[in-house]
Short mmCIF file of C-alpha atoms and ligand atoms in Angstrom, two decimals:
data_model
loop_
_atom_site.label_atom_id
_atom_site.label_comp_id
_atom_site.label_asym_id
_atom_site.label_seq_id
_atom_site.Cartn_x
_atom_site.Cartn_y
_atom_site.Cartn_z
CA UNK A 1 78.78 129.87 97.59
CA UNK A 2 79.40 127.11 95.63
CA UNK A 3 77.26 127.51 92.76
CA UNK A 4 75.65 130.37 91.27
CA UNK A 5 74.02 130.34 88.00
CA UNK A 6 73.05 133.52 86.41
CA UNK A 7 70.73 135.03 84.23
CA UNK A 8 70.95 131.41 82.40
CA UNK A 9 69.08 131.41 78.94
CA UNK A 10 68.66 128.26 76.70
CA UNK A 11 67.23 128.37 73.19
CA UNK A 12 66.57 125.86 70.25
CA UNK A 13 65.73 127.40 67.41
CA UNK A 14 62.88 129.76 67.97
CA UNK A 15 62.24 127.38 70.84
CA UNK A 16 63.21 129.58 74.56
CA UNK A 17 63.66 126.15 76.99
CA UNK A 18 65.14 128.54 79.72
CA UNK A 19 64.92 132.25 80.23
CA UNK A 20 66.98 134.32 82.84
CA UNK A 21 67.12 131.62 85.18
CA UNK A 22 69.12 132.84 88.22
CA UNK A 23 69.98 130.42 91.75
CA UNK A 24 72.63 129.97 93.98
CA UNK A 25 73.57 126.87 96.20
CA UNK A 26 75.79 126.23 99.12
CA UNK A 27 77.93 123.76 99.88
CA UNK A 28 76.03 120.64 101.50
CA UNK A 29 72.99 122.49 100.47
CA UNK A 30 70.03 119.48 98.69
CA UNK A 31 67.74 121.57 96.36
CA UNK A 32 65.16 120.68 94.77
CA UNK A 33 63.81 121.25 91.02
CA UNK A 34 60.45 121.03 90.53
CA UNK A 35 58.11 122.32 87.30
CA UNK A 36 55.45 120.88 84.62
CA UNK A 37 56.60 118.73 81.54
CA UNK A 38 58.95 120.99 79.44
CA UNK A 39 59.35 123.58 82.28
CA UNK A 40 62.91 123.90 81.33
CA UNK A 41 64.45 121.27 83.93
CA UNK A 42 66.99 119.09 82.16
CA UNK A 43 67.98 121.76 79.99
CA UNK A 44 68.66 123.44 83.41
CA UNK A 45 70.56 120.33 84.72
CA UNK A 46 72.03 119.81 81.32
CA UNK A 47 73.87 122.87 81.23
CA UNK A 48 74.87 123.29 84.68
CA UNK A 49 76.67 119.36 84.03
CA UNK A 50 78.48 120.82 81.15
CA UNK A 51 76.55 118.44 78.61
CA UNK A 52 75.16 121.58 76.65
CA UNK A 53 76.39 125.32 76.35
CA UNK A 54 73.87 128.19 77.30
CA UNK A 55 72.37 130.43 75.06
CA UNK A 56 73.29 133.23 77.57
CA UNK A 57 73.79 133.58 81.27
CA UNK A 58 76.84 132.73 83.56
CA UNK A 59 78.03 129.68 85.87
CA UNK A 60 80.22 130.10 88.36
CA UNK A 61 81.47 127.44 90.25
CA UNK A 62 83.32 128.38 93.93
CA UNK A 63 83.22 132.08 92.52
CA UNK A 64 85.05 131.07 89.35
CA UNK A 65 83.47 131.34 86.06
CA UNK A 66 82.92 128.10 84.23
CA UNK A 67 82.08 127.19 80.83
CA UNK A 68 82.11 123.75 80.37
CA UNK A 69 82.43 121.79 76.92
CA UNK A 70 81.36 118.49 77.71
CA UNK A 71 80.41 116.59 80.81
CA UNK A 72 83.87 115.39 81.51
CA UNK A 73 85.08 119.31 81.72
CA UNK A 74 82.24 119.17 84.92
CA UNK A 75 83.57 116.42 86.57
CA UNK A 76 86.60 117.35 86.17
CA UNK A 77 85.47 120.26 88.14
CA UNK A 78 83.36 118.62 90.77
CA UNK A 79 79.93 118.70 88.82
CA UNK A 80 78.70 114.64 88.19
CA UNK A 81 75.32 114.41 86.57
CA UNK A 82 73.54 111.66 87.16
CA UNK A 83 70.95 110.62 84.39
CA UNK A 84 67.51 108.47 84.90
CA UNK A 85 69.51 105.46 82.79
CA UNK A 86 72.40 105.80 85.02
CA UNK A 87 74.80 104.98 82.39
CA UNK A 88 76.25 101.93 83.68
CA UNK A 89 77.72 98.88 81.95
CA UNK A 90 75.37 96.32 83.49
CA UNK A 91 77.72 93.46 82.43
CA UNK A 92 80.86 94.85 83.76
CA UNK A 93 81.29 95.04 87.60
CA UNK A 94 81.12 97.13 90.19
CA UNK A 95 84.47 98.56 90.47
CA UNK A 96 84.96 98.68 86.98
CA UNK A 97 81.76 100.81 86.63
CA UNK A 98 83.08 103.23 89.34
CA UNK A 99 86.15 103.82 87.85
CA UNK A 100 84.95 103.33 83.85
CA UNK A 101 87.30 105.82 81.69
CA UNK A 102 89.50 107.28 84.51
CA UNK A 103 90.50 103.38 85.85
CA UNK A 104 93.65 103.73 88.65
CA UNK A 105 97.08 102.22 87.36
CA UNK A 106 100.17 101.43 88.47
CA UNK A 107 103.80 101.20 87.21
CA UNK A 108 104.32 97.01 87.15
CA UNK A 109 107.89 96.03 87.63
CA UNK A 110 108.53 95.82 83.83
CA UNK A 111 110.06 99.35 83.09
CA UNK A 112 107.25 101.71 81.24
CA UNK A 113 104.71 99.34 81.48
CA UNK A 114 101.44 100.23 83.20
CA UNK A 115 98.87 98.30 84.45
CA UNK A 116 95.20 98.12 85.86
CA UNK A 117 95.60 98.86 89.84
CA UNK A 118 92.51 96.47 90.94
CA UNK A 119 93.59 96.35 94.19
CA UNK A 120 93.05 99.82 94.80
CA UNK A 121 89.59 100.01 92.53
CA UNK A 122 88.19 97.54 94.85
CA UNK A 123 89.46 98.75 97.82
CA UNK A 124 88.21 102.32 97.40
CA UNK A 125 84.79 101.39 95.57
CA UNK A 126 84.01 99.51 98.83
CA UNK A 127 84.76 103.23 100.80
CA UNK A 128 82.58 105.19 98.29
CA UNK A 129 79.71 102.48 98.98
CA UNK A 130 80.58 102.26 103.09
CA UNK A 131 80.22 106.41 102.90
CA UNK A 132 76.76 105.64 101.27
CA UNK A 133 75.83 103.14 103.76
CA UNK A 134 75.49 100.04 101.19
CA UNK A 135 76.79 96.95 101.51
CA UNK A 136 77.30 94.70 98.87
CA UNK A 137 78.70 90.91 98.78
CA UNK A 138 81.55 91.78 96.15
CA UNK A 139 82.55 95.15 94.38
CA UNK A 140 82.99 92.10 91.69
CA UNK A 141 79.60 91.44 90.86
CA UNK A 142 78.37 92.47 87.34
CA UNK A 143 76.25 94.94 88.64
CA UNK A 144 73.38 93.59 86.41
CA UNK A 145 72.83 91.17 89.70
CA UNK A 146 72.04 94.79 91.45
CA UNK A 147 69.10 96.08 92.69
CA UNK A 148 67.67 99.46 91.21
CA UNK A 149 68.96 101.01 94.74
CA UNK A 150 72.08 99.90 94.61
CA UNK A 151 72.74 100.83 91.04
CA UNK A 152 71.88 103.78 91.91
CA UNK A 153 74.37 103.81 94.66
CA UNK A 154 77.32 102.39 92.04
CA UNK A 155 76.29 105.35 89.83
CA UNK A 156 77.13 108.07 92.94
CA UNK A 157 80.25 106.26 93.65
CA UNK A 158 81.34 107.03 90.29
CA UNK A 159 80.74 111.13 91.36
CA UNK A 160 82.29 110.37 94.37
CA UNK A 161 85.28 109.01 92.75
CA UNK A 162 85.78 112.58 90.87
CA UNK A 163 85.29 114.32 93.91
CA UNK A 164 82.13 115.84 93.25
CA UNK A 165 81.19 119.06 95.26
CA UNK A 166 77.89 118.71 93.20
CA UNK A 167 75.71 115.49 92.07
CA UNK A 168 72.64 116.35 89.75
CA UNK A 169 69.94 113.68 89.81
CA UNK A 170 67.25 113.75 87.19
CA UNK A 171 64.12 111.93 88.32
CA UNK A 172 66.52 109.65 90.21
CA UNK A 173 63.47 107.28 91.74
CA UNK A 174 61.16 107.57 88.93
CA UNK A 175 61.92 103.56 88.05
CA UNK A 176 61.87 102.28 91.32
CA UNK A 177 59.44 100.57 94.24
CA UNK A 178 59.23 101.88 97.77
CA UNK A 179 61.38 100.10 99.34
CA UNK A 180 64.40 101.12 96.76
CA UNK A 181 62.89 104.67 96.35
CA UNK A 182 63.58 105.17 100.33
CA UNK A 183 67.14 103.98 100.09
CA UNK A 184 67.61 106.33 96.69
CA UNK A 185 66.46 109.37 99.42
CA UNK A 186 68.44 107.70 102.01
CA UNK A 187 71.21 108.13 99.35
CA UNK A 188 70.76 111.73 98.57
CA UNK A 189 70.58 112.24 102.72
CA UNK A 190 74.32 110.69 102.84
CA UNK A 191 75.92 113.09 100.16
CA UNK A 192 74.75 115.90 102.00
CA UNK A 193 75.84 114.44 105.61
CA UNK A 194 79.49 113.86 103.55
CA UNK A 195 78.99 118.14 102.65
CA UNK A 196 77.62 117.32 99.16
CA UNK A 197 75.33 119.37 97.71
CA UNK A 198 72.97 117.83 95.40
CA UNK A 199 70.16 119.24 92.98
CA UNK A 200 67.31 116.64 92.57
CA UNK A 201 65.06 117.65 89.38
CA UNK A 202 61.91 115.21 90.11
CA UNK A 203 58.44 115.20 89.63
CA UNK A 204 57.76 113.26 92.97
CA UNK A 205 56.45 116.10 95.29
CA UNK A 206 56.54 113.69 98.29
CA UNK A 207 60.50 112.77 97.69
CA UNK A 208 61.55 116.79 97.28
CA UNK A 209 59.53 117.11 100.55
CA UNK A 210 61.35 114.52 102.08
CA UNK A 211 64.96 115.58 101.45
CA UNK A 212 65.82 118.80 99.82
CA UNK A 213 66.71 122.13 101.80
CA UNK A 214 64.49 124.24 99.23
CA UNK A 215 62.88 124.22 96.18
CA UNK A 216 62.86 126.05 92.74
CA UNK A 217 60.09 125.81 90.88
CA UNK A 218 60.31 126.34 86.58
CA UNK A 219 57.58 127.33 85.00
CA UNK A 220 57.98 127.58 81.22
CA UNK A 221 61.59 127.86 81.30
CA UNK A 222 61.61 130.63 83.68
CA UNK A 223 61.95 130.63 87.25
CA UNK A 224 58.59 131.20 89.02
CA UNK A 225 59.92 131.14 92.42
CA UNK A 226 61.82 129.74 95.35
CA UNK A 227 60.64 128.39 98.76
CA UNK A 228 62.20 126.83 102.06
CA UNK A 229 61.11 123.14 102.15
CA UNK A 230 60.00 123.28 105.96
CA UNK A 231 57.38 125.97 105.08
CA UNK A 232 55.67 123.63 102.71
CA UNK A 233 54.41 119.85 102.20
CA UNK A 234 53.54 118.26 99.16
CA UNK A 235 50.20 119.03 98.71
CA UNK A 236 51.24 122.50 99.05
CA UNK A 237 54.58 122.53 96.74
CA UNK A 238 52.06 120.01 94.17
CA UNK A 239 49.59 123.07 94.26
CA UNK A 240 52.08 125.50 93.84
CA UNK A 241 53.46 123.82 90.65
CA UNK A 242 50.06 123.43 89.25
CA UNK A 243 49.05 126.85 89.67
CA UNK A 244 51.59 129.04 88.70
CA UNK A 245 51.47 130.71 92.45
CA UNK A 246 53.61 131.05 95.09
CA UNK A 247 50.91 130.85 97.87
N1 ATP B 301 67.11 119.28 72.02
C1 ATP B 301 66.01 120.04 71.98
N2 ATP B 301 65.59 120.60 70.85
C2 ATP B 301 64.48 121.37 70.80
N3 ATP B 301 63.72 121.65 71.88
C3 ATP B 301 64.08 121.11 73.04
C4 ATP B 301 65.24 120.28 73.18
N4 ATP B 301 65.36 119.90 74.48
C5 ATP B 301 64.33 120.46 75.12
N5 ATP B 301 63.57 121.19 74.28
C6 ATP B 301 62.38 121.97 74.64
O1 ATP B 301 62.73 122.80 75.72
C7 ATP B 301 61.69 122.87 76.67
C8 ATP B 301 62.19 122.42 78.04
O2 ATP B 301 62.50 121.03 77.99
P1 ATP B 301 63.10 120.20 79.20
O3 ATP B 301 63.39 118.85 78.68
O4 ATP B 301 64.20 120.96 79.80
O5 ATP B 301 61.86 120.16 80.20
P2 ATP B 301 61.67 119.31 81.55
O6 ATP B 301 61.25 120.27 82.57
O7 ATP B 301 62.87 118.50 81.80
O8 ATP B 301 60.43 118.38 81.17
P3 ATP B 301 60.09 116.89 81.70
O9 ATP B 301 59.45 117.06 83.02
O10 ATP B 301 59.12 116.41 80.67
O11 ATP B 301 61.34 116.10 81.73
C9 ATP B 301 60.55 122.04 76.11
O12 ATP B 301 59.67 122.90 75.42
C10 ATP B 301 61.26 121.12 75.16
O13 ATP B 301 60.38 120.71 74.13
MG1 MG B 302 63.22 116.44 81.99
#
C-alpha cells in the first residue's frame, strides 16, 4: 500500500474540520475526493502534504509512519501537493519553475565554486513535460506566455522532479475552459500510466467520473463513504454528495 491514513482528526479551536478519517491508496491508484463546502477536504489534503499537523490519527507512507513538518518534509518523501494557484513564478521560466529551490549544480572548473547546471534543467524539464505528453516551443519561456493547461503541466513537472509517488490536486480545473480542462484530465491520466497515484479533491462530478479509480466522499469532516468509480456516473456520485447516502 502506499498510503494509508488513519483514524485522521483535524481541529481548530472548538472547530472539528476532520474526524476519524481512515483510507488507503495503492500505488498508480487516481482517487477521488469529493464532499460539500467545508466537508473537511483541504484540511484532508493539507495534512496528508505535510503543510499542517493532525490533531490525531496516523500517516503512513509505504508502511512507514510519517509525520511531516512542512511541505518540503513531503516531497522530500514523494508527497507534492499541488494547490489551485499553482505556485509558480509566472515571470521566471519554465525550467527555472521546475527546479525553483532544489535547482541542479555543478562543480565549474574553478576549485569550490558551484554553479547553476542549465544544461541539465532544460534537458530534463523537457523529459518531465515529454512523460506528460506536452510540448512546448522552449523550456525558456516565462511561463506567463503559458496556457492554464500547460501551467498546470509545469506545476506536475515540479512533483515529478522530486519523484513523487503521490501528487494531490485541489480543484485542479476549477479555472480553466474545456479545452484546457480535458488536457488537465489528460494530465492526471499520464501520472497514473507513469504508476503515480494521484488524489484529486474537486467539486466537478463529471471530471472525478472521468478519471479517478474511486471515490471518497466527506461529509462534515467525516468520511461518509467510499465507492468504485465504474459503479457510478455523475449524476449518481452528484446525488450521493447531496444527500448524505450511499445509494
Ligand atoms: N485555518 C482554519 N481555521 C479554522 N477553521 C478552519 C480552518 N481551515 C478550515 N477550517 C474549517 O474546517 C472545515 C473544513 O474546511 P475545508 O477547507 O477542509 O473544507 P473543504 O471541503 O475544502 O471546503 P471547500 O469545498 O469549500 O474548499 C470548515 O468548517 C472550515 O471552516
Ligand atoms: Mg477546499
Amino acid at each position: 500500500m502506499l498510503l494509508e491514513i488513519e483514524d485522521l482528526g483535524k481541529t481548530y479551536g472548538a472547530v472539528s474540520a476532520l474526524s476519524g478519517v481512515s483510507l488507503a491508496m495503492d500505488e498508480g491508484e487516481v482517487v477521488g475526493v469529493c464532499g460539500d463546502n467545508g466537508a473537511g477536504k483541504s484540511t484532508l489534503m493539507r495534512i496528508v502534504a505535510g503543510a499542517q499537523p493532525p490533531s490525531r490519527g496516523a500517516v503512513r507512507l509505504r508502511g512507514k509512519p510519517v509525520r511531516f513538518t512542512g511541505p518540503r518534509d513531503a516531497l522530500t518523501a514523494g508527497i507534492a501537493a499541488i494547490y489551485q494557484d499553482l505556485a509558480l513564478a509566472v515571470d521566471q521560466s519554465v525550467y527555472q519553475n521546475v527546479f525553483m529551490g532544489s535547482e541542479l549544480v555543478r562543480r565549474s572548473w574553478v576549485p569550490g565554486l558551484r554553479t547553476l547546471d542549465k544544461r541539465a534543467m532544460r534537458e530534463r524539464s523537457r523529459e518531465y513535460l515529454a512523460r506528460l505528453g506536452i510540448e512546448l516551443e522552449s523550456v525558456d519561456a516565462p511561463v506567463n506566455r503559458l496556457s492554464g493547461g500547460q501551467r498546470q503541466a509545469v506545476a506536475i513537472s515540479r512533483a515529478l522532479r522530486w519523484e513523487a509517488a503521490l501528487v494531490i490536486m485541489d480543484e485542479p480545473t476549477a479555472a480553466l475552459g474545456v479545452r484546457e480542462k480535458a488536457r488537465v484530465l489528460d494530465l492526471v491520466r499520464k501520472l497514473k500510466e507513469t504508476g503515480v497515484s494521484v488524489l484529486l479533491v474537486s467539486h466537478n462530478m463529471d471530471d472525478v467520473v472521468a478519471v479517478t479509480d474511486r471515490v471518497v466522499i466527506l461529509r462534515g469532516g467525516r468520511l461518509q463513504g467510499e465507492v468504485a468509480t465504474a459503479d457510478i456516473d455523475a449524476d449518481r456520485l452528484s446525488h450521493m454528495v447531496m444527500s448524505g447516502r450511499m445509494q
